[in-house]
Amino acid sequence: MQTQQSSSLDRPLRILIADDHEVVRAGIRAILLLRLDVEVIEASNGQEAIDQARKTKPDLIILDVTMPVLGGVQAARRLKQEMPKIPILMLSMHEGRQLTHELRAIGVQGYVSKTDAVTTLPEAIDALFGGGTFFETKRP
């Protein structure tokens, strides 16, 4: 995972991870720290993610789709209204064209399945930091 943005900032990249499972957040954090100069901010639900994003102004937000208090899709909607320039990557066990269509309509820039996150997450992050999108598609 290489990103031009990390070299243009005078600070580490700030990435917010929101997932209700601590082990998932720890795994994503480990993947990120192996590859980037990054500061990781964590949240355990969508409302915490919004609160943390307001406070920390992250460079990227990674949201789980299904979380308590406020789900990832609802949080993404609110975040896109308040902070439209911050890229959002959704991470979930849920898959399907309906979900992908809904995420694109909200303005989310990417989606990665949790089952493939170890191999796909770095590529997705590179795409988003490069100004693109990344929507993992399963081939039959």
PDB file of C-alpha atoms in Angstrom:
ATOM      1  CA  MET A   1       0.000   0.000   0.000  1.00  0.00           C
ATOM      2  CA  GLN A   2       1.587   3.205  -1.126  1.00  0.00           C
ATOM      3  CA  THR A   3      -0.101   6.530  -1.163  1.00  0.00           C
ATOM      4  CA  GLN A   4       1.012   9.902  -2.396  1.00  0.00           C
ATOM      5  CA  GLN A   5      -1.100  11.625   0.236  1.00  0.00           C
ATOM      6  CA  SER A   6       1.073  10.332   3.073  1.00  0.00           C
ATOM      7  CA  SER A   7       4.095  12.092   1.598  1.00  0.00           C
ATOM      8  CA  SER A   8       2.257  15.391   1.013  1.00  0.00           C
ATOM      9  CA  LEU A   9       1.056  15.742   4.619  1.00  0.00           C
ATOM     10  CA  ASP A  10       3.232  16.927   7.472  1.00  0.00           C
ATOM     11  CA  ARG A  11       1.560  14.388   9.749  1.00  0.00           C
ATOM     12  CA  PRO A  12       0.579  10.724   9.580  1.00  0.00           C
ATOM     13  CA  LEU A  13      -2.569   9.825   7.690  1.00  0.00           C
ATOM     14  CA  ARG A  14      -5.538   9.857  10.031  1.00  0.00           C
ATOM     15  CA  ILE A  15      -7.864   6.887   9.473  1.00  0.00           C
ATOM     16  CA  LEU A  16     -11.067   6.337  11.430  1.00  0.00           C
ATOM     17  CA  ILE A  17     -12.208   2.718  11.833  1.00  0.00           C
ATOM     18  CA  ALA A  18     -15.746   2.040  13.043  1.00  0.00           C
ATOM     19  CA  ASP A  19     -16.760  -1.533  13.815  1.00  0.00           C
ATOM     20  CA  ASP A  20     -18.601  -2.946  16.806  1.00  0.00           C
ATOM     21  CA  HIS A  21     -16.147  -5.843  17.131  1.00  0.00           C
ATOM     22  CA  GLU A  22     -12.865  -4.929  18.790  1.00  0.00           C
ATOM     23  CA  VAL A  23     -11.061  -7.853  17.135  1.00  0.00           C
ATOM     24  CA  VAL A  24     -12.038  -6.548  13.684  1.00  0.00           C
ATOM     25  CA  ARG A  25     -10.799  -3.048  14.546  1.00  0.00           C
ATOM     26  CA  ALA A  26      -7.545  -4.556  15.821  1.00  0.00           C
ATOM     27  CA  GLY A  27      -7.098  -6.544  12.611  1.00  0.00           C
ATOM     28  CA  ILE A  28      -7.701  -3.517  10.387  1.00  0.00           C
ATOM     29  CA  ARG A  29      -5.384  -1.419  12.556  1.00  0.00           C
ATOM     30  CA  ALA A  30      -2.663  -4.077  12.189  1.00  0.00           C
ATOM     31  CA  ILE A  31      -3.041  -4.109   8.395  1.00  0.00           C
ATOM     32  CA  LEU A  32      -2.835  -0.319   8.259  1.00  0.00           C
ATOM     33  CA  LEU A  33       0.129   0.028  10.605  1.00  0.00           C
ATOM     34  CA  LEU A  34       2.163  -2.490   8.615  1.00  0.00           C
ATOM     35  CA  ARG A  35       1.895  -0.418   5.468  1.00  0.00           C
ATOM     36  CA  LEU A  36       1.353   3.249   6.262  1.00  0.00           C
ATOM     37  CA  ASP A  37       2.466   6.069   8.490  1.00  0.00           C
ATOM     38  CA  VAL A  38      -0.962   6.285  10.027  1.00  0.00           C
ATOM     39  CA  GLU A  39      -2.822   7.453  13.087  1.00  0.00           C
ATOM     40  CA  VAL A  40      -5.796   5.183  13.773  1.00  0.00           C
ATOM     41  CA  ILE A  41      -8.921   6.481  15.479  1.00  0.00           C
ATOM     42  CA  GLU A  42     -11.505   3.917  16.575  1.00  0.00           C
ATOM     43  CA  ALA A  43     -15.251   3.891  17.120  1.00  0.00           C
ATOM     44  CA  SER A  44     -17.582   1.035  18.061  1.00  0.00           C
ATOM     45  CA  ASN A  45     -20.763   2.318  16.388  1.00  0.00           C
ATOM     46  CA  GLY A  46     -21.941   4.766  13.764  1.00  0.00           C
ATOM     47  CA  GLN A  47     -22.721   7.595  16.173  1.00  0.00           C
ATOM     48  CA  GLU A  48     -19.246   7.342  17.722  1.00  0.00           C
ATOM     49  CA  ALA A  49     -17.810   7.408  14.197  1.00  0.00           C
ATOM     50  CA  ILE A  50     -19.630  10.670  13.440  1.00  0.00           C
ATOM     51  CA  ASP A  51     -18.519  12.194  16.746  1.00  0.00           C
ATOM     52  CA  GLN A  52     -14.897  11.116  16.202  1.00  0.00           C
ATOM     53  CA  ALA A  53     -14.905  12.372  12.595  1.00  0.00           C
ATOM     54  CA  ARG A  54     -16.112  15.781  13.742  1.00  0.00           C
ATOM     55  CA  LYS A  55     -13.327  15.945  16.332  1.00  0.00           C
ATOM     56  CA  THR A  56     -10.422  14.475  14.376  1.00  0.00           C
ATOM     57  CA  LYS A  57     -11.122  15.291  10.690  1.00  0.00           C
ATOM     58  CA  PRO A  58      -9.784  11.969   9.344  1.00  0.00           C
ATOM     59  CA  ASP A  59      -8.298  11.484   5.882  1.00  0.00           C
ATOM     60  CA  LEU A  60     -10.309   8.265   5.416  1.00  0.00           C
ATOM     61  CA  ILE A  61     -13.224   6.609   7.206  1.00  0.00           C
ATOM     62  CA  ILE A  62     -13.733   2.828   7.256  1.00  0.00           C
ATOM     63  CA  LEU A  63     -17.241   1.832   8.409  1.00  0.00           C
ATOM     64  CA  ASP A  64     -18.821  -1.532   9.101  1.00  0.00           C
ATOM     65  CA  VAL A  65     -22.294  -1.762   7.578  1.00  0.00           C
ATOM     66  CA  THR A  66     -23.967  -3.353  10.624  1.00  0.00           C
ATOM     67  CA  MET A  67     -23.337  -1.669  13.972  1.00  0.00           C
ATOM     68  CA  PRO A  68     -25.436  -0.866  17.047  1.00  0.00           C
ATOM     69  CA  VAL A  69     -26.782   2.603  17.900  1.00  0.00           C
ATOM     70  CA  LEU A  70     -26.379   3.840  14.316  1.00  0.00           C
ATOM     71  CA  GLY A  71     -25.519   1.549  11.417  1.00  0.00           C
ATOM     72  CA  GLY A  72     -22.763   2.216   8.917  1.00  0.00           C
ATOM     73  CA  VAL A  73     -25.051   3.103   6.017  1.00  0.00           C
ATOM     74  CA  GLN A  74     -26.886   5.705   8.100  1.00  0.00           C
ATOM     75  CA  ALA A  75     -23.588   7.032   9.474  1.00  0.00           C
ATOM     76  CA  ALA A  76     -22.170   7.261   5.944  1.00  0.00           C
ATOM     77  CA  ARG A  77     -25.198   9.315   4.835  1.00  0.00           C
ATOM     78  CA  ARG A  78     -24.674  11.796   7.658  1.00  0.00           C
ATOM     79  CA  LEU A  79     -20.914  11.933   7.208  1.00  0.00           C
ATOM     80  CA  LYS A  80     -21.258  12.576   3.471  1.00  0.00           C
ATOM     81  CA  GLN A  81     -23.622  15.469   4.211  1.00  0.00           C
ATOM     82  CA  GLU A  82     -21.268  17.015   6.758  1.00  0.00           C
ATOM     83  CA  MET A  83     -17.869  16.068   5.302  1.00  0.00           C
ATOM     84  CA  PRO A  84     -18.363  15.218   1.624  1.00  0.00           C
ATOM     85  CA  LYS A  85     -14.654  15.321   0.740  1.00  0.00           C
ATOM     86  CA  ILE A  86     -13.587  12.604   3.200  1.00  0.00           C
ATOM     87  CA  PRO A  87     -13.545   9.235   1.412  1.00  0.00           C
ATOM     88  CA  ILE A  88     -15.554   6.449   3.022  1.00  0.00           C
ATOM     89  CA  LEU A  89     -14.816   2.751   2.629  1.00  0.00           C
ATOM     90  CA  MET A  90     -17.476   0.304   3.806  1.00  0.00           C
ATOM     91  CA  LEU A  91     -16.434  -3.035   5.233  1.00  0.00           C
ATOM     92  CA  SER A  92     -18.984  -5.793   5.770  1.00  0.00           C
ATOM     93  CA  MET A  93     -19.962  -9.431   5.682  1.00  0.00           C
ATOM     94  CA  HIS A  94     -23.016  -8.364   3.664  1.00  0.00           C
ATOM     95  CA  GLU A  95     -22.648  -8.560  -0.092  1.00  0.00           C
ATOM     96  CA  GLY A  96     -24.776  -7.930  -3.125  1.00  0.00           C
ATOM     97  CA  ARG A  97     -25.618  -5.508  -5.870  1.00  0.00           C
ATOM     98  CA  GLN A  98     -28.382  -3.871  -3.828  1.00  0.00           C
ATOM     99  CA  LEU A  99     -25.922  -2.871  -1.097  1.00  0.00           C
ATOM    100  CA  THR A 100     -23.321  -1.672  -3.595  1.00  0.00           C
ATOM    101  CA  HIS A 101     -25.954   0.380  -5.428  1.00  0.00           C
ATOM    102  CA  GLU A 102     -27.120   1.970  -2.166  1.00  0.00           C
ATOM    103  CA  LEU A 103     -23.557   2.787  -1.108  1.00  0.00           C
ATOM    104  CA  ARG A 104     -22.740   4.406  -4.453  1.00  0.00           C
ATOM    105  CA  ALA A 105     -25.964   6.455  -4.265  1.00  0.00           C
ATOM    106  CA  ILE A 106     -24.908   7.806  -0.861  1.00  0.00           C
ATOM    107  CA  GLY A 107     -21.517   8.825  -2.247  1.00  0.00           C
ATOM    108  CA  VAL A 108     -19.422   6.144  -0.547  1.00  0.00           C
ATOM    109  CA  GLN A 109     -16.207   5.555  -2.499  1.00  0.00           C
ATOM    110  CA  GLY A 110     -15.609   1.885  -1.732  1.00  0.00           C
ATOM    111  CA  TYR A 111     -16.706  -1.467  -0.376  1.00  0.00           C
ATOM    112  CA  VAL A 112     -14.661  -4.457   0.799  1.00  0.00           C
ATOM    113  CA  SER A 113     -15.948  -7.771   2.106  1.00  0.00           C
ATOM    114  CA  LYS A 114     -14.620  -8.686   5.553  1.00  0.00           C
ATOM    115  CA  THR A 115     -13.801 -12.154   4.249  1.00  0.00           C
ATOM    116  CA  ASP A 116     -11.296 -10.655   1.788  1.00  0.00           C
ATOM    117  CA  ALA A 117     -10.123  -7.655   3.825  1.00  0.00           C
ATOM    118  CA  VAL A 118      -6.577  -8.901   4.456  1.00  0.00           C
ATOM    119  CA  THR A 119      -5.816  -9.025   0.738  1.00  0.00           C
ATOM    120  CA  THR A 120      -8.209  -6.387  -0.601  1.00  0.00           C
ATOM    121  CA  LEU A 121      -8.099  -3.592   1.980  1.00  0.00           C
ATOM    122  CA  PRO A 122      -4.682  -2.222   0.944  1.00  0.00           C
ATOM    123  CA  GLU A 123      -5.740  -2.050  -2.705  1.00  0.00           C
ATOM    124  CA  ALA A 124      -9.010  -0.339  -1.782  1.00  0.00           C
ATOM    125  CA  ILE A 125      -7.257   2.259   0.369  1.00  0.00           C
ATOM    126  CA  ASP A 126      -4.787   3.014  -2.423  1.00  0.00           C
ATOM    127  CA  ALA A 127      -7.687   3.521  -4.838  1.00  0.00           C
ATOM    128  CA  LEU A 128      -9.495   5.916  -2.514  1.00  0.00           C
ATOM    129  CA  PHE A 129      -6.383   7.938  -1.691  1.00  0.00           C
ATOM    130  CA  GLY A 130      -5.715   8.111  -5.430  1.00  0.00           C
ATOM    131  CA  GLY A 131      -9.092   9.799  -5.888  1.00  0.00           C
ATOM    132  CA  GLY A 132     -10.821   6.713  -7.261  1.00  0.00           C
ATOM    133  CA  THR A 133     -13.342   4.201  -6.045  1.00  0.00           C
ATOM    134  CA  PHE A 134     -13.142   0.525  -5.149  1.00  0.00           C
ATOM    135  CA  PHE A 135     -16.155  -1.750  -5.143  1.00  0.00           C
ATOM    136  CA  GLU A 136     -15.109  -5.356  -4.703  1.00  0.00           C
ATOM    137  CA  THR A 137     -17.103  -7.628  -6.938  1.00  0.00           C
ATOM    138  CA  LYS A 138     -17.444 -11.355  -6.458  1.00  0.00           C
ATOM    139  CA  ARG A 139     -17.163 -13.441  -9.577  1.00  0.00           C
ATOM    140  CA  PRO A 140     -19.202 -16.649  -9.741  1.00  0.00           C
TER     141      PRO A 140
END
